[in-house]
């Protein structure tokens, strides 16, 4: 009586084990959804950090340009001379 029914029973047992693994095992469907939520959160954090990095790069570029502008202003208004440079002052001709 049991000779013809062993194959469906074994197949049903394997199917049950696969279902258990699908729903409760490692890398199961609940794990998939939790990882999906983690990826979404991480992508949002990465976007925020990328925006922050872009702002910091803009600040760095402004400071680089700003330093050149400050140096130019100091040369013209205050007579800044760097070490190793020679200063030549050209005076306008007197018109008397």
PDB file of C-alpha atoms in Angstrom:
ATOM      1  CA  UNK A   1       0.000   0.000   0.000  1.00  0.00           C
ATOM      2  CA  UNK A   2       2.827   2.456   0.796  1.00  0.00           C
ATOM      3  CA  UNK A   3       4.949   1.436  -2.207  1.00  0.00           C
ATOM      4  CA  UNK A   4       3.182   3.703  -4.728  1.00  0.00           C
ATOM      5  CA  UNK A   5       2.799   6.687  -2.372  1.00  0.00           C
ATOM      6  CA  UNK A   6       6.422   7.269  -1.287  1.00  0.00           C
ATOM      7  CA  UNK A   7       7.334   9.515  -4.236  1.00  0.00           C
ATOM      8  CA  UNK A   8       4.543  12.079  -3.654  1.00  0.00           C
ATOM      9  CA  UNK A   9       5.321  12.070   0.078  1.00  0.00           C
ATOM     10  CA  UNK A  10       9.042  12.752  -0.544  1.00  0.00           C
ATOM     11  CA  UNK A  11       8.198  15.473  -3.054  1.00  0.00           C
ATOM     12  CA  UNK A  12       5.760  17.042  -0.606  1.00  0.00           C
ATOM     13  CA  UNK A  13       8.422  16.921   2.108  1.00  0.00           C
ATOM     14  CA  UNK A  14      10.975  18.650  -0.177  1.00  0.00           C
ATOM     15  CA  UNK A  15       8.386  21.226  -1.141  1.00  0.00           C
ATOM     16  CA  UNK A  16       7.704  21.917   2.538  1.00  0.00           C
ATOM     17  CA  UNK A  17      11.426  22.326   3.243  1.00  0.00           C
ATOM     18  CA  UNK A  18      11.807  24.723   0.329  1.00  0.00           C
ATOM     19  CA  UNK A  19       8.821  26.725   1.515  1.00  0.00           C
ATOM     20  CA  UNK A  20      10.285  26.894   5.009  1.00  0.00           C
ATOM     21  CA  UNK A  21      13.573  28.176   3.625  1.00  0.00           C
ATOM     22  CA  UNK A  22      11.764  30.671   1.396  1.00  0.00           C
ATOM     23  CA  UNK A  23       9.817  32.212   4.255  1.00  0.00           C
ATOM     24  CA  UNK A  24      12.005  31.696   7.338  1.00  0.00           C
ATOM     25  CA  UNK A  25      15.531  30.767   6.250  1.00  0.00           C
ATOM     26  CA  UNK A  26      18.572  32.772   5.317  1.00  0.00           C
ATOM     27  CA  UNK A  27      17.940  35.243   2.449  1.00  0.00           C
ATOM     28  CA  UNK A  28      14.205  34.714   2.806  1.00  0.00           C
ATOM     29  CA  UNK A  29      11.490  37.049   1.567  1.00  0.00           C
ATOM     30  CA  UNK A  30      11.361  39.045   4.849  1.00  0.00           C
ATOM     31  CA  UNK A  31      15.160  39.436   4.642  1.00  0.00           C
ATOM     32  CA  UNK A  32      14.761  40.711   1.094  1.00  0.00           C
ATOM     33  CA  UNK A  33      12.301  43.400   2.165  1.00  0.00           C
ATOM     34  CA  UNK A  34      14.443  44.479   5.110  1.00  0.00           C
ATOM     35  CA  UNK A  35      17.509  44.742   2.826  1.00  0.00           C
ATOM     36  CA  UNK A  36      15.446  46.710   0.334  1.00  0.00           C
ATOM     37  CA  UNK A  37      14.529  49.201   3.069  1.00  0.00           C
ATOM     38  CA  UNK A  38      18.192  49.428   4.149  1.00  0.00           C
ATOM     39  CA  UNK A  39      19.261  50.123   0.563  1.00  0.00           C
ATOM     40  CA  UNK A  40      16.662  52.872   0.280  1.00  0.00           C
ATOM     41  CA  UNK A  41      17.869  54.460   3.526  1.00  0.00           C
ATOM     42  CA  UNK A  42      21.513  54.194   2.436  1.00  0.00           C
ATOM     43  CA  UNK A  43      20.726  55.729  -0.955  1.00  0.00           C
ATOM     44  CA  UNK A  44      19.086  58.682   0.804  1.00  0.00           C
ATOM     45  CA  UNK A  45      22.120  59.103   3.066  1.00  0.00           C
ATOM     46  CA  UNK A  46      24.439  58.904   0.047  1.00  0.00           C
ATOM     47  CA  UNK A  47      22.432  61.575  -1.749  1.00  0.00           C
ATOM     48  CA  UNK A  48      22.654  63.858   1.294  1.00  0.00           C
ATOM     49  CA  UNK A  49      26.393  63.263   1.598  1.00  0.00           C
ATOM     50  CA  UNK A  50      26.909  63.906  -2.126  1.00  0.00           C
ATOM     51  CA  UNK A  51      25.076  67.199  -1.789  1.00  0.00           C
ATOM     52  CA  UNK A  52      27.195  68.093   1.234  1.00  0.00           C
ATOM     53  CA  UNK A  53      30.378  67.187  -0.662  1.00  0.00           C
ATOM     54  CA  UNK A  54      29.321  69.371  -3.579  1.00  0.00           C
ATOM     55  CA  UNK A  55      28.772  72.300  -1.207  1.00  0.00           C
ATOM     56  CA  UNK A  56      32.160  71.707   0.418  1.00  0.00           C
ATOM     57  CA  UNK A  57      33.853  71.582  -2.995  1.00  0.00           C
ATOM     58  CA  UNK A  58      32.153  74.854  -3.923  1.00  0.00           C
ATOM     59  CA  UNK A  59      33.387  76.391  -0.666  1.00  0.00           C
ATOM     60  CA  UNK A  60      36.914  75.170  -1.361  1.00  0.00           C
ATOM     61  CA  UNK A  61      36.846  76.660  -4.850  1.00  0.00           C
ATOM     62  CA  UNK A  62      35.513  79.949  -3.476  1.00  0.00           C
ATOM     63  CA  UNK A  63      38.312  80.018  -0.925  1.00  0.00           C
ATOM     64  CA  UNK A  64      40.915  79.321  -3.588  1.00  0.00           C
ATOM     65  CA  UNK A  65      39.553  82.084  -5.787  1.00  0.00           C
ATOM     66  CA  UNK A  66      39.020  84.260  -2.738  1.00  0.00           C
ATOM     67  CA  UNK A  67      42.647  83.932  -1.667  1.00  0.00           C
ATOM     68  CA  UNK A  68      43.810  85.022  -5.079  1.00  0.00           C
ATOM     69  CA  UNK A  69      41.436  87.963  -4.938  1.00  0.00           C
ATOM     70  CA  UNK A  70      42.636  88.857  -1.431  1.00  0.00           C
ATOM     71  CA  UNK A  71      46.257  88.658  -2.555  1.00  0.00           C
ATOM     72  CA  UNK A  72      45.551  90.883  -5.579  1.00  0.00           C
ATOM     73  CA  UNK A  73      43.832  93.426  -3.368  1.00  0.00           C
ATOM     74  CA  UNK A  74      46.690  93.347  -0.846  1.00  0.00           C
ATOM     75  CA  UNK A  75      49.211  93.909  -3.643  1.00  0.00           C
ATOM     76  CA  UNK A  76      47.312  96.864  -5.072  1.00  0.00           C
ATOM     77  CA  UNK A  77      46.117  98.563  -1.893  1.00  0.00           C
ATOM     78  CA  UNK A  78      48.684  97.596   0.721  1.00  0.00           C
ATOM     79  CA  UNK A  79      51.797  96.974  -1.368  1.00  0.00           C
ATOM     80  CA  UNK A  80      52.165  93.278  -0.561  1.00  0.00           C
ATOM     81  CA  UNK A  81      55.523  91.870  -1.633  1.00  0.00           C
ATOM     82  CA  UNK A  82      56.227  88.174  -1.287  1.00  0.00           C
ATOM     83  CA  UNK A  83      59.595  86.893  -0.188  1.00  0.00           C
ATOM     84  CA  UNK A  84      61.920  86.588  -3.182  1.00  0.00           C
ATOM     85  CA  UNK A  85      60.011  89.124  -5.311  1.00  0.00           C
ATOM     86  CA  UNK A  86      61.399  92.440  -6.450  1.00  0.00           C
ATOM     87  CA  UNK A  87      59.125  95.447  -6.167  1.00  0.00           C
ATOM     88  CA  UNK A  88      59.179  98.146  -8.848  1.00  0.00           C
ATOM     89  CA  UNK A  89      57.154 101.257  -8.334  1.00  0.00           C
ATOM     90  CA  UNK A  90      56.303 103.283 -11.387  1.00  0.00           C
ATOM     91  CA  UNK A  91      55.315 106.831 -10.575  1.00  0.00           C
ATOM     92  CA  UNK A  92      53.301 108.942 -12.975  1.00  0.00           C
ATOM     93  CA  UNK A  93      55.133 111.863 -14.561  1.00  0.00           C
ATOM     94  CA  UNK A  94      54.620 115.296 -13.023  1.00  0.00           C
ATOM     95  CA  UNK A  95      52.511 117.566 -15.203  1.00  0.00           C
ATOM     96  CA  UNK A  96      53.566 121.017 -13.906  1.00  0.00           C
TER      97      UNK A  96
END
